Coordinates of C-alpha atoms and ligand atoms in Angstrom, one line a residue:
X1 CA -114.9 70.9 60.3
X2 CA -115.6 72.6 57.0
X3 CA -116.6 70.0 54.3
X4 CA -113.7 71.0 52.1
X5 CA -111.3 70.2 55.0
X6 CA -112.9 66.8 55.6
X7 CA -112.4 66.0 51.9
X8 CA -108.7 67.1 52.1
X9 CA -108.2 65.1 55.3
X10 CA -109.7 62.0 53.7
X11 CA -107.9 62.4 50.4
X12 CA -104.6 62.5 52.3
X13 CA -105.5 59.4 54.2
X14 CA -106.8 57.5 51.2
X15 CA -103.9 58.4 49.1
X16 CA -101.7 56.2 51.3
X17 CA -103.5 53.3 49.8
X18 CA -104.4 54.9 46.5
X19 CA -101.0 55.2 44.9
X20 CA -100.3 51.6 44.2
X21 CA -101.6 49.9 41.0
X22 CA -103.7 46.7 41.1
X23 CA -106.1 47.4 43.9
X24 CA -107.3 44.2 45.7
X25 CA -110.8 43.3 46.8
X26 CA -109.9 44.3 50.3
X27 CA -108.7 47.7 49.1
X28 CA -112.0 48.2 47.4
X29 CA -114.0 47.2 50.4
X30 CA -113.2 50.6 52.0
X31 CA -114.3 52.6 49.0
X32 CA -117.5 54.3 48.0
X33 CA -118.1 54.4 44.2
X34 CA -119.8 57.0 42.1
X35 CA -121.1 55.5 38.9
X36 CA -120.9 57.7 35.8
X37 CA -122.5 57.5 32.3
X38 CA -119.6 59.3 30.7
X39 CA -121.7 60.8 27.9
X40 CA -124.2 62.3 30.3
X41 CA -122.1 63.6 33.3
X42 CA -120.1 66.6 32.2
X43 CA -118.9 68.2 29.0
X44 CA -115.4 69.5 28.2
X45 CA -116.8 72.9 27.4
X46 CA -118.4 73.1 30.9
X47 CA -121.8 73.9 29.3
X48 CA -124.8 73.8 31.6
X49 CA -127.2 74.4 28.8
X50 CA -126.2 72.1 25.9
X51 CA -129.4 70.2 25.1
X52 CA -129.8 66.4 25.7
X53 CA -133.0 64.6 24.7
X54 CA -132.6 61.4 26.7
X55 CA -135.4 59.7 24.7
X56 CA -133.5 60.3 21.4
X57 CA -130.6 58.0 22.5
X58 CA -127.9 60.1 20.8
X59 CA -124.5 61.2 22.1
X60 CA -124.9 64.3 24.2
X61 CA -121.3 65.3 24.6
X62 CA -120.1 64.2 28.0
X63 CA -116.3 63.5 28.1
X64 CA -113.4 62.2 30.2
X65 CA -112.1 65.8 30.3
X66 CA -115.6 66.9 31.6
X67 CA -115.3 64.3 34.4
X68 CA -111.8 65.7 35.4
X69 CA -113.4 69.2 35.7
X70 CA -116.1 67.9 38.0
X71 CA -114.1 65.6 40.3
X72 CA -114.4 68.2 43.1
X73 CA -118.2 67.8 42.8
X74 CA -117.8 64.0 43.3
X75 CA -115.1 64.1 46.0
X76 CA -116.9 66.8 48.0
X77 CA -119.6 64.2 48.6
X78 CA -117.1 61.8 50.0
X79 CA -116.8 59.3 47.1
X80 CA -113.5 57.7 46.9
X81 CA -113.8 55.9 43.5
X82 CA -115.6 56.4 40.2
X83 CA -116.9 53.8 37.7
X84 CA -117.1 55.1 34.1
X85 CA -118.8 53.8 30.9
X86 CA -116.9 51.4 28.7
X87 CA -114.1 53.2 26.9
X88 CA -113.7 51.3 23.7
X89 CA -114.7 52.1 20.1
X90 CA -118.3 51.4 19.4
X91 CA -120.2 50.5 16.2
X92 CA -120.2 53.7 14.1
X93 CA -123.8 53.9 13.0
X94 CA -126.8 55.8 14.2
X95 CA -129.2 52.9 14.4
X96 CA -132.9 52.6 14.8
X97 CA -132.1 52.3 18.5
X98 CA -129.9 55.3 18.5
X99 CA -126.2 55.8 19.0
X100 CA -123.9 53.8 21.4
X101 CA -123.5 56.7 23.8
X102 CA -123.7 54.2 26.6
X103 CA -120.7 52.2 25.5
X104 CA -122.3 48.7 25.5
X105 CA -122.0 48.2 21.7
X106 CA -118.3 47.4 21.3
X107 CA -116.6 47.0 17.9
X108 CA -112.8 47.4 18.5
X109 CA -111.1 46.6 21.7
X110 CA -107.9 48.3 20.7
X111 CA -109.3 51.7 19.9
X112 CA -111.0 54.2 22.2
X113 CA -114.4 55.9 21.9
X114 CA -113.3 59.2 20.4
X115 CA -116.7 60.8 21.5
X116 CA -115.3 60.7 25.0
X117 CA -112.0 62.3 24.2
X118 CA -108.4 61.4 23.3
X119 CA -106.2 58.8 24.9
X120 CA -104.4 61.6 26.7
X121 CA -107.7 62.8 28.2
X122 CA -108.3 59.3 29.6
X123 CA -104.8 59.1 31.0
X124 CA -105.3 62.5 32.5
X125 CA -108.6 61.4 34.1
X126 CA -107.0 58.4 35.7
X127 CA -104.0 60.4 36.9
X128 CA -106.3 63.1 38.3
X129 CA -108.2 60.4 40.3
X130 CA -105.1 58.8 41.6
X131 CA -103.6 62.2 42.7
X132 CA -106.8 62.7 44.8
X133 CA -106.4 59.2 46.2
X134 CA -109.5 58.0 44.3
X135 CA -109.8 54.7 42.4
X136 CA -111.1 54.2 38.8
X137 CA -113.2 51.3 37.8
X138 CA -113.6 50.4 34.1
X139 CA -116.7 48.8 32.7
X140 CA -115.8 45.9 30.4
X141 CA -118.1 44.1 27.9
X142 CA -116.9 40.5 27.4
X143 CA -120.0 38.9 26.2
X144 CA -120.7 40.5 22.8
X145 CA -119.7 42.8 20.0
X146 CA -122.3 44.9 18.2
X147 CA -123.3 45.5 14.6
X148 CA -126.0 47.3 12.9
X149 CA -128.6 45.1 11.2
X150 CA -129.5 41.4 11.5
X151 CA -126.3 40.1 9.8
X152 CA -123.1 41.3 11.6
X153 CA -120.2 42.8 9.7
X154 CA -117.6 40.5 11.4
X155 CA -114.7 42.1 9.5
X156 CA -115.2 45.3 11.4
X157 CA -114.6 43.6 14.7
X158 CA -111.1 43.8 16.4
X159 CA -109.6 41.4 17.3
X160 CA -112.5 38.9 16.8
X161 CA -112.8 39.7 13.1
X162 CA -114.3 36.4 12.0
X163 CA -117.6 34.5 12.4
X164 CA -115.6 31.6 14.0
X165 CA -115.0 33.6 17.2
X166 CA -118.8 33.8 17.8
X167 CA -121.6 31.4 18.7
X168 CA -124.1 30.8 15.9
X169 CA -127.1 33.2 16.1
X170 CA -130.2 32.1 18.2
X171 CA -132.7 34.0 20.4
X172 CA -132.2 33.7 24.1
X173 CA -134.5 31.5 26.1
X174 CA -134.1 33.2 29.6
X175 CA -135.3 30.0 31.3
X176 CA -132.3 28.0 30.0
X177 CA -128.8 28.9 31.2
X178 CA -127.1 27.3 28.2
X179 CA -129.2 29.4 25.9
X180 CA -128.4 32.5 28.0
X181 CA -124.7 31.8 27.6
X182 CA -124.7 30.8 23.9
X183 CA -127.5 32.7 22.2
X184 CA -127.6 36.4 21.2
X185 CA -129.0 39.4 22.9
X186 CA -130.0 42.3 20.7
X187 CA -132.6 42.4 18.0
X188 CA -133.0 42.9 14.2
X189 CA -131.9 46.5 14.4
X190 CA -128.7 46.0 16.4
X191 CA -127.3 42.5 16.6
X192 CA -125.1 41.6 19.6
X193 CA -123.1 38.6 18.3
X194 CA -122.3 36.4 21.3
X195 CA -118.5 35.9 21.6
X196 CA -117.6 32.2 21.9
X197 CA -116.1 32.3 25.4
X198 CA -115.7 28.5 25.4
X199 CA -113.0 28.9 22.8
X200 CA -109.6 28.9 24.5
X201 CA -108.1 31.2 21.9
X202 CA -110.9 33.8 22.8
X203 CA -110.3 33.4 26.5
X204 CA -106.6 33.8 26.1
X205 CA -107.0 36.9 24.0
X206 CA -109.3 38.4 26.6
X207 CA -106.8 37.7 29.4
X208 CA -103.9 39.2 27.6
X209 CA -106.0 42.2 26.6
X210 CA -107.1 42.9 30.2
X211 CA -103.6 42.4 31.6
X212 CA -102.2 45.0 29.2
X213 CA -105.2 47.4 29.6
X214 CA -104.9 47.4 33.4
X215 CA -101.2 47.8 33.3
X216 CA -101.2 50.5 30.6
X217 CA -103.8 52.8 32.2
X218 CA -103.2 51.8 35.8
X219 CA -106.8 50.7 36.2
X220 CA -107.8 50.0 39.8
X221 CA -110.8 47.7 39.2
X222 CA -113.2 46.3 36.7
X223 CA -117.0 46.1 36.3
X224 CA -117.9 43.1 34.2
X225 CA -121.0 43.5 32.1
X226 CA -123.5 40.7 31.5
X227 CA -121.8 37.9 33.5
X228 CA -125.1 35.9 33.4
X229 CA -124.4 35.4 29.7
X230 CA -120.9 34.0 30.2
X231 CA -119.9 30.7 31.9
X232 CA -119.0 31.4 35.5
X233 CA -115.7 29.7 35.2
X234 CA -114.8 32.0 32.2
X235 CA -115.6 35.3 33.9
X236 CA -113.6 34.0 36.8
X237 CA -110.6 33.0 34.8
X238 CA -110.6 36.3 32.9
X239 CA -111.0 38.5 36.0
X240 CA -108.4 36.6 37.9
X241 CA -105.9 37.2 35.1
X242 CA -106.7 40.9 35.3
X243 CA -105.6 40.8 38.9
X244 CA -107.7 43.7 40.2
X245 CA -111.0 43.7 42.0
X246 CA -113.8 42.8 39.7
X247 CA -117.5 43.3 40.2
X248 CA -119.8 41.3 38.0
X249 CA -123.3 42.0 36.7
X250 CA -125.9 39.3 37.1
X251 CA -129.3 41.0 36.9
X252 CA -131.5 38.8 39.1
X253 CA -133.2 39.2 42.4
X254 CA -132.7 35.6 43.5
X255 CA -129.8 34.8 45.9
X256 CA -129.7 31.3 44.6
X257 CA -128.8 32.6 41.2
X258 CA -126.4 35.3 42.3
X259 CA -124.3 33.7 45.1
X260 CA -122.7 30.9 43.1
X261 CA -121.0 33.5 40.9
X262 CA -119.0 34.7 43.9
X263 CA -117.2 31.4 43.9
X264 CA -115.5 32.7 40.8
X265 CA -115.4 36.5 41.1
X266 CA -114.6 39.0 43.8
X267 CA -118.1 40.4 44.0
X268 CA -121.3 41.0 42.1
X269 CA -123.8 43.9 42.0
X270 CA -126.2 43.1 44.9
X271 CA -129.4 43.0 42.9
X272 CA -131.4 41.1 45.5
X273 CA -130.7 43.8 48.1
X274 CA -131.5 46.6 45.6
X275 CA -134.8 45.0 44.4
X276 CA -136.1 44.1 47.9
X277 CA -135.1 47.3 49.5
X278 CA -136.9 49.3 46.8
X279 CA -140.0 47.2 47.2
X280 CA -139.8 47.6 50.9
X281 CA -139.2 51.3 51.2
X282 CA -140.8 53.2 48.3
X283 CA -144.2 52.8 49.8
X284 CA -145.8 52.2 53.2
X285 CA -147.2 48.9 52.0
X286 CA -143.7 47.6 51.3
X287 CA -143.0 44.3 53.1
X288 CA -140.0 44.8 55.5
X289 CA -140.0 41.1 56.5
X290 CA -139.5 40.0 52.9
X291 CA -136.6 42.4 52.6
X292 CA -134.9 41.2 55.8
X293 CA -135.4 37.6 54.8
X294 CA -133.6 38.1 51.5
X295 CA -130.8 40.1 53.1
X296 CA -130.2 37.3 55.6
X297 CA -130.3 34.8 52.7
X298 CA -127.6 36.7 50.9
X299 CA -125.4 36.8 54.0
X300 CA -125.8 33.1 54.6
X301 CA -125.5 31.9 51.0
X302 CA -122.9 34.1 49.4
X303 CA -119.2 33.8 50.1
X304 CA -118.8 37.4 51.3
X305 CA -121.5 40.1 50.8
X306 CA -119.1 42.8 52.0
X307 CA -117.4 42.5 48.6
X308 CA -120.6 43.1 46.7
X309 CA -121.6 46.4 45.1
X310 CA -124.5 47.8 47.2
X311 CA -126.6 50.0 44.9
X312 CA -130.0 51.4 44.5
X313 CA -129.9 52.9 41.0
X314 CA -128.0 52.2 37.8
X315 CA -128.2 52.8 34.1
X316 CA -130.4 49.8 33.5
X317 CA -133.1 50.4 36.1
X318 CA -135.7 53.1 36.8
X319 CA -134.4 55.7 39.3
X320 CA -135.8 55.6 42.8
X321 CA -137.1 59.1 42.1
X322 CA -139.5 57.6 39.5
X323 CA -141.1 55.5 42.2
X324 CA -141.3 58.1 45.0
X325 CA -140.4 61.7 45.5
X326 CA -140.8 61.4 49.3
X327 CA -137.4 62.7 50.5
X328 CA -137.6 60.7 53.8
X329 CA -137.9 57.4 51.8
X330 CA -135.1 58.4 49.5
X331 CA -132.9 59.3 52.5
X332 CA -133.7 55.9 54.1
X333 CA -132.7 54.1 50.9
X334 CA -129.5 56.3 50.9
X335 CA -128.6 55.0 54.4
X336 CA -129.1 51.4 53.2
X337 CA -127.0 52.2 50.1
X338 CA -124.0 53.6 52.0
X339 CA -124.0 52.1 55.5
X340 CA -124.9 48.4 55.1
X341 CA -122.8 45.5 53.9
X342 CA -120.9 45.9 50.7
X343 CA -119.2 48.6 48.7
X344 CA -121.5 51.5 48.1
X345 CA -122.3 52.4 44.5
X346 CA -124.2 55.5 43.8
X347 CA -125.5 56.3 40.3
X348 CA -124.8 59.8 39.1
X349 CA -127.9 62.0 39.7
X350 CA -129.2 59.8 42.5
X351 CA -127.9 62.5 44.8
X352 CA -130.2 65.0 43.1
X353 CA -133.2 62.7 43.3
X354 CA -133.5 62.6 39.5
X355 CA -136.7 60.9 38.3
X356 CA -135.8 59.2 35.0
X357 CA -137.7 55.9 34.6
X358 CA -136.6 53.0 32.4
X359 CA -133.7 53.2 30.0
X360 CA -133.2 55.6 28.2
X361 CA -135.0 58.0 30.5
X362 CA -132.7 57.2 33.5
X363 CA -129.6 58.6 31.6
X364 CA -130.2 62.3 32.0
X365 CA -127.6 64.9 31.2
X366 CA -126.4 66.0 34.7
X367 CA -125.1 69.4 33.5
X368 CA -128.7 70.5 32.9
X369 CA -129.2 70.4 36.7
X370 CA -126.3 72.8 37.2
X371 CA -124.8 70.3 39.6
X372 CA -127.0 72.0 42.2
X373 CA -126.0 71.0 45.7
X374 CA -129.2 72.3 47.3
X375 CA -131.1 69.0 47.0
X376 CA -131.5 67.4 50.5
X377 CA -129.9 64.2 49.3
X378 CA -126.5 65.9 48.6
X379 CA -125.9 66.7 52.3
X380 CA -127.3 63.2 53.1
X381 CA -124.9 61.4 50.9
X382 CA -122.0 63.7 52.0
X383 CA -122.7 63.0 55.7
X384 CA -123.1 59.2 55.1
X385 CA -119.9 58.9 53.1
X386 CA -118.0 61.1 55.6
X387 CA -119.2 58.8 58.4
X388 CA -118.4 55.6 56.5
X389 CA -114.9 57.0 55.6
X390 CA -114.4 57.9 59.3
X391 CA -115.3 54.4 60.4
X392 CA -112.9 53.0 57.8
X393 CA -110.1 55.3 58.9
X394 CA -110.6 54.9 62.6
X395 CA -110.0 51.2 62.2
X396 CA -113.1 49.9 64.0
X397 CA -114.7 46.7 62.9
X398 CA -117.2 48.0 60.5
X399 CA -116.8 47.2 56.8
X400 CA -116.0 43.5 57.5
X401 CA -118.7 43.1 60.1
X402 CA -122.0 41.7 58.8
X403 CA -125.1 43.8 59.7
X404 CA -127.9 42.3 61.7
X405 CA -131.4 43.1 60.6
X406 CA -134.4 43.1 62.9
X407 CA -138.0 43.7 62.0
X408 CA -139.4 45.9 64.8
X409 CA -142.9 46.3 63.4
X410 CA -144.6 46.3 60.0
X411 CA -143.2 49.8 59.4
X412 CA -139.8 49.8 61.2
X413 CA -136.6 47.9 61.0
X414 CA -133.4 48.1 63.0
X415 CA -130.0 47.4 61.4
X416 CA -126.9 47.0 63.5
X417 CA -123.5 46.8 62.0
X418 CA -120.6 47.0 64.5
X419 CA -121.4 49.9 66.9
X420 CA -123.7 51.6 64.3
X421 CA -127.4 51.3 64.9
X422 CA -129.8 52.3 62.1
X423 CA -133.5 52.8 62.5
X424 CA -135.6 53.0 59.3
X425 CA -139.3 53.3 58.6
X426 CA -141.2 53.1 55.4
X427 CA -144.1 55.2 56.8
X428 CA -143.0 58.3 54.7
X429 CA -142.3 61.9 55.5
X430 CA -144.0 63.5 58.5
X431 CA -145.7 60.3 59.6
X432 CA -145.0 59.9 63.3
X433 CA -143.9 56.4 64.4
X434 CA -142.9 55.9 68.0
X435 CA -140.5 53.1 68.7
X436 CA -138.0 51.9 71.3
X437 CA -134.4 51.0 70.5
X438 CA -132.6 49.0 73.1
X439 CA -129.3 47.3 73.8
X440 CA -127.2 50.4 74.6
X441 CA -125.1 50.9 77.7
X442 CA -126.9 52.4 80.8
X443 CA -127.2 56.2 80.2
X444 CA -125.1 56.0 77.1
X445 CA -125.0 59.2 74.9
X446 CA -125.6 58.6 71.2
X447 CA -125.2 60.9 68.2
X448 CA -127.7 60.9 65.4
X449 CA -125.2 61.2 62.5
X450 CA -127.4 62.9 59.9
X451 CA -128.6 65.7 62.2
X452 CA -125.9 65.6 64.9
X453 CA -128.6 65.5 67.5
X454 CA -127.7 63.8 70.8
X455 CA -129.9 61.2 72.5
X456 CA -129.4 59.5 75.9
X457 CA -130.3 55.9 76.8
X458 CA -132.2 55.3 80.0
X459 CA -131.0 53.1 82.9
X460 CA -132.1 50.0 81.0
X461 CA -130.1 51.1 77.9
X462 CA -133.2 52.0 75.9
X463 CA -133.9 55.0 73.8
X464 CA -137.5 56.2 73.0
X465 CA -137.6 57.7 69.5
X466 CA -140.3 59.4 67.5
X467 CA -139.5 58.8 63.8
X468 CA -141.0 61.3 61.4
X469 CA -140.1 59.3 58.2
X470 CA -136.4 60.2 58.2
X471 CA -133.8 57.5 58.9
X472 CA -131.8 57.6 62.2
X473 CA -128.1 56.6 62.4
X474 CA -127.0 56.2 66.0
X475 CA -123.4 56.0 67.1
X476 CA -121.9 56.2 70.6
X477 CA -120.9 59.9 71.3
X478 CA -117.7 58.8 73.0
X479 CA -116.5 57.2 69.7
X480 CA -117.5 60.2 67.6
X481 CA -115.3 62.8 69.2
X482 CA -112.6 62.7 66.6
X483 CA -114.9 62.3 63.6
X484 CA -115.0 66.0 62.8
X485 CA -118.5 65.2 61.5
X486 CA -120.6 66.1 64.6
Ligands
NAG1 C1 -122.3 51.6 9.6 O1 -121.3 52.6 9.4 C2 -120.2 52.1 8.7 C3 -119.1 53.2 8.8 O2 -119.6 54.4 8.4 C4 -120.6 51.8 7.3 O3 -119.5 51.3 6.5 C5 -121.7 50.7 7.3 O4 -122.2 50.5 6.0 C6 -122.8 51.2 8.2 N1 -123.7 50.1 8.4 C7 -125.0 50.2 8.0 C8 -125.8 48.9 8.2 O5 -125.5 51.2 7.5
NAG2 C1 -131.2 25.0 26.1 O1 -130.5 25.8 25.2 C2 -129.6 25.1 24.4 C3 -128.8 26.1 23.5 O2 -129.7 26.9 22.7 C4 -130.3 24.0 23.6 O3 -129.3 23.3 22.8 C5 -131.0 23.1 24.6 O4 -131.8 22.2 23.8 C6 -131.9 23.9 25.5 N1 -132.4 23.0 26.5 C7 -133.7 22.9 26.8 C8 -134.1 22.0 27.9 O5 -134.5 23.6 26.2
NAG3 C1 -131.9 74.8 44.1 O1 -131.2 75.8 43.4 C2 -131.7 76.1 42.1 C3 -130.8 77.2 41.5 O2 -129.5 76.8 41.7 C4 -133.2 76.7 42.3 O3 -133.7 76.9 41.0 C5 -134.0 75.7 43.0 O4 -135.3 76.2 43.3 C6 -133.3 75.3 44.3 N1 -134.1 74.2 45.0 C7 -134.3 74.1 46.3 C8 -135.0 72.9 46.7 O5 -133.9 75.0 47.0
NAG4 C1 -144.9 40.1 54.3 O1 -144.9 39.0 53.5 C2 -145.0 37.7 54.2 C3 -144.9 36.6 53.2 O2 -143.7 36.7 52.5 C4 -146.3 37.7 55.0 O3 -146.3 36.5 55.7 C5 -146.4 38.9 55.9 O4 -147.7 38.9 56.5 C6 -146.2 40.2 55.1 N1 -146.2 41.3 56.0 C7 -146.9 42.4 55.9 C8 -146.7 43.4 56.9 O5 -147.6 42.5 54.9

């Protein structure tokens, strides 16, 4: 089937679920999210040449209208939701650390960031998503406001326009959770006054604000910034009031730190998975056992990892392409990103193997790439999303089934989730690694989803395979017939 037709077919199916407001966690579990830095994704004028010096940390001109004009690009890759930058008005200054093009320096909850467009543009974006059966996730900064200089101008803040709504200033001691929650991020150039979320008036204001925001714009889900800096019970209370799926950020690779948050919120970003997968797969010396150990720990300790956001890149971390340009490794990480436990989240530009390292270099203007679809990862993500969407729609136990990970050798792992068997190596492109995959039915025919090649198990249900760096995704051919993928 032609890719455009697959998209149409899926849009029709997803729209059955997509039309209602207030999407639940279960609704989101079936989705695949494309994360956008609004200022850097697409401009209203459709320019492919407008300059953007990432290092300068200035607004580059991306807009909500620009996103509308490029929804085909996103949907053609099989994504069924987008997550956009915070929408609200930011501090107005050009600081020593640049402009708040990222949206994480809020000043006024009740006004929009006019750099991204008008309120009508935002409404049109949400309507455009919904008419395609796609969800929209809003990024919300609860922890802090922002002001230029060491002493905040509290009067500029709306609605928390007085010092009494904030904790007194102190630098964060990252080894002390009370300090993480009460003290201030930021520095002498941009201060990030820490909102006193223990104050019931503040919590009540946040709840009412989010209820009205979700209702007014028909928001489908929330991404909650900096949850590590807010008491768990408070993030929980606020996200429950909003009554849509919420995914929280706690930037830590330790399951013991992350899992307890899920007792309060629907899901978190799966940072341990991302960190360990990166370490394991960007080089042939990566330790696959360490990766599998942590993945199993997440499954055992967290309430439900299938409601986590499974990601490999974001606006805060160096892109995978800054660690390796080996396309076989990047494809293997794409498979882990889309087909394992959790809701896939792909950071804009990851599909083009962009190479930006730390913030701000990882926030490239995508228009300068021409949205080229000739990078190998575009067909890879398209096929992986199409396959996952097919599994969701065909009603087989997949998204709610936990994956089982097996270390086959120091360079090969096997992942089984439902009837999907994934074989991955960290040996790198063109390195031949022979391995045997077993446990299939006698003589069973299997499709390799990324190439549509067919393999057959022997009498003992075993398949001999010769990996050449690329991932393999195996699925029984008999179940694949109606997929329109292979
Ligand atoms: C930031 O910009 C606002 C509005 O233009 C201005 O009133 C304020 O003085 C500026 N702050 C600093 C520290 O320059
Ligand atoms: C942790 O931080 C809080 C808030 O800054 C402080 O009051 C407390 O003394 C610190 N505890 C320790 C053990 O340092
Ligand atoms: C992708 O297309 C662009 C032009 O659209 C071209 O410059 C580039 O060389 C192509 N890359 C590959 C890998 O084919
Ligand atoms: C991986 O790390 C573990 C310790 O966490 C160690 O026992 C094991 O030998 C390492 N494996 C490889 C292949 O280096």
